[in-house]
Structure formats: structure tokens, C-alpha cells
Short mmCIF file of C-alpha atoms in Angstrom, two decimals:
data_model
loop_
_atom_site.label_atom_id
_atom_site.label_comp_id
_atom_site.label_asym_id
_atom_site.label_seq_id
_atom_site.Cartn_x
_atom_site.Cartn_y
_atom_site.Cartn_z
CA UNK T 1 0.00 0.00 0.00
CA UNK T 2 1.15 3.52 -0.78
CA UNK T 3 0.04 6.85 0.70
CA UNK T 4 -0.75 8.19 -2.76
CA UNK T 5 -3.36 5.45 -3.24
CA UNK T 6 -5.21 6.62 -0.14
CA UNK T 7 -4.84 10.24 -1.25
CA UNK T 8 -6.42 9.32 -4.58
CA UNK T 9 -9.23 7.42 -2.85
CA UNK T 10 -10.03 10.37 -0.55
CA UNK T 11 -9.85 12.85 -3.44
CA UNK T 12 -12.30 10.86 -5.57
CA UNK T 13 -14.77 10.96 -2.67
CA UNK T 14 -14.29 14.71 -2.23
CA UNK T 15 -14.63 15.69 -5.90
CA UNK T 16 -17.06 12.99 -7.05
CA UNK T 17 -15.31 11.35 -9.99
CA UNK T 18 -12.10 9.84 -11.33
CA UNK T 19 -11.86 12.63 -13.92
CA UNK T 20 -12.08 15.44 -11.36
CA UNK T 21 -9.62 13.66 -9.08
CA UNK T 22 -7.13 13.42 -11.95
CA UNK T 23 -7.47 17.16 -12.58
CA UNK T 24 -7.04 18.04 -8.91
CA UNK T 25 -4.05 15.75 -8.32
CA UNK T 26 -2.34 16.33 -11.66
CA UNK T 27 -2.47 12.66 -12.68
CA UNK T 28 -3.77 11.00 -15.82
CA UNK T 29 -7.07 9.18 -15.44
CA UNK T 30 -5.30 5.86 -16.06
CA UNK T 31 -3.03 6.58 -13.07
CA UNK T 32 -6.06 7.27 -10.89
CA UNK T 33 -7.60 3.98 -12.03
CA UNK T 34 -4.36 2.06 -11.30
CA UNK T 35 -4.17 3.56 -7.79
CA UNK T 36 -7.70 2.40 -6.98
CA UNK T 37 -7.20 -1.07 -8.51
CA UNK T 38 -4.01 -1.53 -6.48
CA UNK T 39 -5.79 -0.45 -3.31
CA UNK T 40 -8.72 -2.76 -4.06
CA UNK T 41 -6.31 -5.70 -4.39
CA UNK T 42 -4.84 -4.89 -0.98
CA UNK T 43 -8.19 -4.55 0.84
CA UNK T 44 -9.82 -7.45 -1.00
CA UNK T 45 -12.78 -5.90 -2.79
CA UNK T 46 -14.26 -3.10 -4.84
CA UNK T 47 -14.30 0.41 -3.36
CA UNK T 48 -16.50 2.08 -5.99
CA UNK T 49 -19.33 0.97 -8.21
CA UNK T 50 -21.51 2.65 -10.84
CA UNK T 51 -25.26 2.92 -10.34
CA UNK T 52 -27.09 4.42 -13.34
CA UNK T 53 -23.73 5.82 -14.51
CA UNK T 54 -23.22 7.56 -11.15
CA UNK T 55 -20.14 6.72 -9.08
CA UNK T 56 -21.04 5.27 -5.68
CA UNK T 57 -19.06 3.93 -2.73
CA UNK T 58 -19.41 0.25 -1.91
CA UNK T 59 -19.90 -0.90 1.68
CA UNK T 60 -16.17 -1.66 1.81
CA UNK T 61 -15.39 1.81 0.47
CA UNK T 62 -17.51 3.44 3.17
CA UNK T 63 -15.73 1.37 5.81
CA UNK T 64 -12.37 2.54 4.51
CA UNK T 65 -13.13 6.29 4.77
CA UNK T 66 -12.43 6.85 8.51
CA UNK T 67 -9.30 4.68 8.33
CA UNK T 68 -8.08 6.66 5.32
CA UNK T 69 -8.71 9.98 7.06
CA UNK T 70 -6.80 8.77 10.12
CA UNK T 71 -3.91 7.54 7.99
CA UNK T 72 -3.63 10.76 5.94
CA UNK T 73 -3.87 12.87 9.08
CA UNK T 74 -1.03 10.87 10.69
CA UNK T 75 1.06 11.11 7.52
CA UNK T 76 0.58 14.89 7.42
CA UNK T 77 1.62 15.16 11.04
CA UNK T 78 4.74 13.07 10.47
CA UNK T 79 5.69 15.17 7.44
CA UNK T 80 5.58 18.29 9.62
CA UNK T 81 7.92 16.90 12.30
CA UNK T 82 11.05 18.16 10.56
CA UNK T 83 9.68 21.72 10.55
CA UNK T 84 7.88 21.53 13.87
CA UNK T 85 9.44 24.73 15.19
CA UNK T 86 9.24 26.59 11.89
CA UNK T 87 6.03 28.22 10.74
CA UNK T 88 5.92 27.49 7.02
CA UNK T 89 3.94 25.68 4.36
CA UNK T 90 0.43 26.56 3.19
CA UNK T 91 -2.53 28.02 5.04
CA UNK T 92 -5.88 27.66 3.25
CA UNK T 93 -8.64 29.95 4.54
CA UNK T 94 -12.29 30.11 3.49
CA UNK T 95 -14.28 33.21 4.44
CA UNK T 96 -17.40 35.04 3.30
CA UNK T 97 -16.73 38.23 1.35
CA UNK T 98 -18.21 40.33 4.17
CA UNK T 99 -15.51 39.24 6.64
CA UNK T 100 -12.75 39.30 4.03
CA UNK T 101 -13.27 43.00 3.31
CA UNK T 102 -14.12 44.12 6.84
CA UNK T 103 -12.24 41.96 9.35
CA UNK T 104 -9.46 39.88 7.82
CA UNK T 105 -7.25 42.51 6.18
CA UNK T 106 -5.32 43.60 9.31
CA UNK T 107 -5.04 39.99 10.53
CA UNK T 108 -3.64 38.73 7.23
CA UNK T 109 -1.21 41.64 6.99
CA UNK T 110 0.15 40.98 10.48
CA UNK T 111 0.29 37.23 9.87
CA UNK T 112 2.14 37.57 6.55
CA UNK T 113 4.63 39.99 8.09
CA UNK T 114 5.28 37.71 11.05
CA UNK T 115 5.33 34.42 9.12
CA UNK T 116 6.59 35.19 5.59
CA UNK T 117 7.33 31.52 4.83
CA UNK T 118 3.63 30.62 4.89
CA UNK T 119 1.76 30.74 1.59
CA UNK T 120 -1.76 32.01 2.35
CA UNK T 121 -4.57 30.92 0.03
CA UNK T 122 -7.89 32.69 0.65
CA UNK T 123 -11.17 31.66 -0.97
CA UNK T 124 -14.54 33.40 -0.71
CA UNK T 125 -17.77 31.42 -0.52
CA UNK T 126 -21.07 31.30 1.31
CA UNK T 127 -20.89 30.32 4.96
CA UNK T 128 -22.36 26.90 4.24
CA UNK T 129 -19.83 26.27 1.46
CA UNK T 130 -16.96 27.34 3.71
CA UNK T 131 -18.05 24.84 6.34
CA UNK T 132 -18.30 22.10 3.70
CA UNK T 133 -14.81 22.91 2.41
CA UNK T 134 -13.44 22.69 5.95
CA UNK T 135 -15.11 19.33 6.57
CA UNK T 136 -13.76 17.89 3.32
CA UNK T 137 -10.23 19.06 4.11
CA UNK T 138 -10.03 21.55 1.22
CA UNK T 139 -9.24 24.37 3.67
CA UNK T 140 -7.59 24.58 7.09
CA UNK T 141 -9.67 27.40 8.59
CA UNK T 142 -13.21 28.58 7.86
CA UNK T 143 -14.99 31.79 8.83
CA UNK T 144 -18.75 32.21 9.01
CA UNK T 145 -21.29 34.94 9.75
CA UNK T 146 -24.02 33.00 11.48
CA UNK T 147 -26.33 33.02 14.49
CA UNK T 148 -25.24 31.15 17.62
CA UNK T 149 -23.42 28.04 16.46
CA UNK T 150 -23.19 24.51 17.82
CA UNK T 151 -20.43 22.68 15.95
CA UNK T 152 -19.67 19.21 17.31
CA UNK T 153 -17.24 18.35 14.50
CA UNK T 154 -15.22 21.56 14.81
CA UNK T 155 -13.21 23.62 17.21
CA UNK T 156 -15.23 26.81 17.25
CA UNK T 157 -14.41 30.37 18.32
CA UNK T 158 -17.07 33.09 18.43
CA UNK T 159 -15.41 36.37 17.44
CA UNK T 160 -17.68 39.42 17.10
CA UNK T 161 -21.37 40.16 17.36
CA UNK T 162 -22.29 41.34 13.86
CA UNK T 163 -25.15 43.83 13.67
CA UNK T 164 -27.32 43.23 10.61
CA UNK T 165 -28.82 46.43 9.19
CA UNK T 166 -31.16 47.50 6.39
CA UNK T 167 -29.58 50.12 4.15
CA UNK T 168 -30.92 52.50 1.50
CA UNK T 169 -29.66 55.49 -0.46
CA UNK T 170 -29.29 58.79 1.47
CA UNK T 171 -32.38 60.35 -0.17
CA UNK T 172 -34.66 57.60 1.16
CA UNK T 173 -35.36 58.23 4.83
CA UNK T 174 -38.62 56.35 5.20
CA UNK T 175 -39.22 53.70 7.84
CA UNK T 176 -39.30 50.02 6.86
CA UNK T 177 -42.97 50.06 7.93
CA UNK T 178 -43.65 52.22 4.87
CA UNK T 179 -42.46 49.38 2.68
CA UNK T 180 -44.64 46.89 4.53
CA UNK T 181 -47.84 48.93 4.47
CA UNK T 182 -47.61 50.83 1.20
CA UNK T 183 -45.54 48.46 -0.90
CA UNK T 184 -42.59 49.54 -3.02
CA UNK T 185 -41.07 49.17 -6.44
CA UNK T 186 -37.62 49.16 -4.85
CA UNK T 187 -35.55 46.03 -5.23
CA UNK T 188 -34.23 43.91 -2.40
CA UNK T 189 -30.61 43.95 -3.58
CA UNK T 190 -28.64 41.01 -2.26
CA UNK T 191 -25.91 38.47 -2.93
CA UNK T 192 -26.20 34.81 -3.89
CA UNK T 193 -28.53 32.23 -2.40
CA UNK T 194 -26.99 30.50 0.59
CA UNK T 195 -25.81 33.77 2.16
CA UNK T 196 -26.69 33.50 5.84
CA UNK T 197 -28.12 36.99 6.41
CA UNK T 198 -30.04 36.94 3.12
CA UNK T 199 -31.60 33.61 4.18
CA UNK T 200 -32.40 35.03 7.62
CA UNK T 201 -34.19 38.05 6.14
CA UNK T 202 -36.19 36.01 3.62
CA UNK T 203 -37.23 33.51 6.28
CA UNK T 204 -38.21 36.38 8.58
CA UNK T 205 -40.47 37.85 5.88
CA UNK T 206 -42.13 34.48 5.32
CA UNK T 207 -42.54 33.66 9.02
CA UNK T 208 -44.14 37.04 9.79
CA UNK T 209 -46.22 37.05 6.59
CA UNK T 210 -44.58 40.25 5.43
CA UNK T 211 -44.70 41.19 1.74
CA UNK T 212 -42.09 39.79 -0.60
CA UNK T 213 -39.86 42.17 -2.52
CA UNK T 214 -38.49 42.01 -6.03
CA UNK T 215 -35.01 40.57 -5.71
CA UNK T 216 -31.93 41.78 -7.55
CA UNK T 217 -29.06 39.34 -7.06
CA UNK T 218 -25.55 40.74 -7.52
CA UNK T 219 -22.08 39.21 -7.42
CA UNK T 220 -20.26 41.34 -4.85
CA UNK T 221 -20.76 43.56 -1.82
CA UNK T 222 -19.32 46.52 -3.69
CA UNK T 223 -21.84 46.06 -6.49
CA UNK T 224 -24.66 45.81 -3.94
CA UNK T 225 -23.58 48.99 -2.17
CA UNK T 226 -23.21 50.94 -5.42
CA UNK T 227 -26.66 49.81 -6.57
CA UNK T 228 -28.24 50.86 -3.27
CA UNK T 229 -26.46 54.24 -3.43
CA UNK T 230 -27.95 54.79 -6.89
CA UNK T 231 -31.48 54.45 -5.49
CA UNK T 232 -32.40 51.06 -6.95
CA UNK T 233 -33.53 49.65 -3.61
CA UNK T 234 -32.42 48.43 -0.19
CA UNK T 235 -30.21 45.67 1.14
CA UNK T 236 -29.56 43.67 4.30
CA UNK T 237 -25.88 43.59 5.30
CA UNK T 238 -23.60 43.38 8.35
CA UNK T 239 -23.05 46.93 9.62
CA UNK T 240 -19.27 46.47 9.59
CA UNK T 241 -19.39 46.19 5.77
CA UNK T 242 -21.18 49.54 5.31
CA UNK T 243 -19.81 51.47 8.30
CA UNK T 244 -17.57 53.76 6.23
CA UNK T 245 -20.31 54.59 3.70
CA UNK T 246 -22.87 55.30 6.45
CA UNK T 247 -20.45 57.60 8.29
CA UNK T 248 -19.68 59.46 5.05
CA UNK T 249 -23.39 59.88 4.27
CA UNK T 250 -23.23 57.68 1.17
CA UNK T 251 -25.69 55.13 2.59
CA UNK T 252 -28.56 55.47 5.01
CA UNK T 253 -29.65 52.94 7.65
CA UNK T 254 -33.33 52.14 7.18
CA UNK T 255 -35.12 52.30 10.53
CA UNK T 256 -37.27 49.30 11.46
CA UNK T 257 -38.99 47.60 14.41
CA UNK T 258 -38.14 44.04 13.39
CA UNK T 259 -36.39 41.68 15.80
CA UNK T 260 -33.84 39.80 13.74
CA UNK T 261 -31.87 36.82 15.05
CA UNK T 262 -28.49 37.99 16.45
CA UNK T 263 -25.52 37.19 14.19
CA UNK T 264 -21.87 36.57 15.06
CA UNK T 265 -18.64 36.02 13.19
CA UNK T 266 -17.12 32.60 13.87
CA UNK T 267 -13.79 30.87 13.28
CA UNK T 268 -13.78 27.09 12.80
CA UNK T 269 -11.11 24.42 12.43
CA UNK T 270 -11.56 20.66 12.32
CA UNK T 271 -11.56 18.85 15.65
CA UNK T 272 -8.30 16.96 15.92
CA UNK T 273 -5.47 16.63 18.40
CA UNK T 274 -2.86 18.35 16.24
CA UNK T 275 -2.81 21.45 14.03
CA UNK T 276 0.08 22.60 11.89
CA UNK T 277 2.10 25.51 13.31
CA UNK T 278 0.80 27.71 10.48
CA UNK T 279 -2.80 27.06 11.55
CA UNK T 280 -2.04 27.44 15.27
CA UNK T 281 -0.36 30.82 14.79
CA UNK T 282 -3.18 32.10 12.58
CA UNK T 283 -5.75 31.16 15.23
CA UNK T 284 -3.68 32.93 17.88
CA UNK T 285 -3.46 36.14 15.85
CA UNK T 286 -7.16 36.06 15.02
CA UNK T 287 -8.20 35.68 18.65
CA UNK T 288 -5.77 38.44 19.66
CA UNK T 289 -7.57 40.76 17.25
CA UNK T 290 -10.98 40.31 18.90
#
């Protein structure tokens, strides 16, 4: 048995196919197939099967997953022994755009200055996607903007309480009640589905039988803010992301009497006995910043 065979097995599970695993690992598809066949000979049975042309794990394959994860984790730990006292390598971080632009800049600057031998890779996704990427091992650290969080499979740190506000353009000073009672042609301008505070607002409207609004879905916070400034409609965002614009008079906070669920920023890492020095130091710096 070879470590690379287990790496291939775990990667196929994570990405869903031999073809995607080959792309991710930089192998040919025939090499991926040979790794799995060799591993199947060692464990005495098939690990994958096709059902209606869809790749599925066999019972033996499912049984091998926790053993593979334990083996790869141990291998990674052993490979770090030679640099145990040196903070180096890669640090993969997943964060929502809201925290990337409002909270992480000073932390990343300090971290990069203090640990220049670490290559930092930052990806932006919805909070749910960030958690999935952490669970699958694609990233080392995940950030979320979420209500109170119970995370049995993670080490979890609650960072800041994040005030969620309704914002409009400066020339619109009405109360949110005006929207509810009189209706509006204004758009609810928001980011992609799966965003935690968008989902909270939409669920709140449905639960309290409040009117639905026309939705305009945009690709970035900056695009959302510019569209709101232009008078197209209103948005629901963490206050920290619009603080500068509100203080400069470029955006206006829309008054309301609604009682939204409190939101917090969270840091998560997978629950395990050992973290690489790069991850440990990043956690330390992040908690120092709170």
C-alpha cells in the first residue's frame, strides 16, 4: 500500500469522480484507475461501483473512509515533524466576502509579516460552502457569519457580534414600515442564495407574513452597495461592511422595528489533536484581534 493510493481514494470521494480527481491531483485518469485497482487488491474488494452511470461507494469503500482519514492525518503530522518549530507551508482559509473585506485585512497583513514563509490561500464562498470545504479538508480554517453556532465536528471560536442592518440610499429616509404597508417598487438587492443573512431576512419575511420584494441578485458587496447608493432599492448587510459609507453619508440605515436573530462572526477548524504551526499561529493572531 502507498500513501498516494489513499490520497487518490479520498480525493475521488471529495470531488465525485475519477476525472475530477485526476485534474485536482495532476495525474492521468489511467493513473487514478491504477491507484484504486491496487488499493482494491490490498483490501480485497471493490471500493467504488456505478449505479445508473453515477459513481457510488461500496460498503467496503464506506468502511475505509475513517481509516483513510486517520492515515492521511497521521502522515501529514509526520511530514511536519522536521519543521515543527518553523512556521511554514500553506494556510488555506475560506471566508465570506463580508468578513474578508471588513475583518481579515489587518489579521492577514500581520500574519504575513510575522510568518513570511507561509503561503496564504484565501477563498470566498457562502458560509455553508466554507463549512463544507473545511469538513472535506479543502481548507484549514473557515470563517462564518451566522447566528449562535453549535459545531460538534469543529473547534469553534465566536469572534464578534455582527449587527445586521437595512440600508438605502441617502435620499430615502422612510421607515421600513412604509415598505410593509404601502408596498414599493424598490428592489431587495442582495448576494447569492446561501448567504446566511439573506436567508435570515427572507425567512423572517415568510414567518411574519410580510410582503415579498423584487429581488436583484448581484455578485459582490461593492456592487450591492453601489446599486443601493444609486437608489435602486435596499439591502440587508452586516453593519461592519457599510460602516464607512454610512459615516460618510453615502448610505442610510433604514429604521425598522423588526427583531432579527443575532448574528456573530465565527472561526472554525476541524476537531483533531494536532494542528500545523501555520494554523495554530493564525488562530492565535485572530483571537488576539478580537
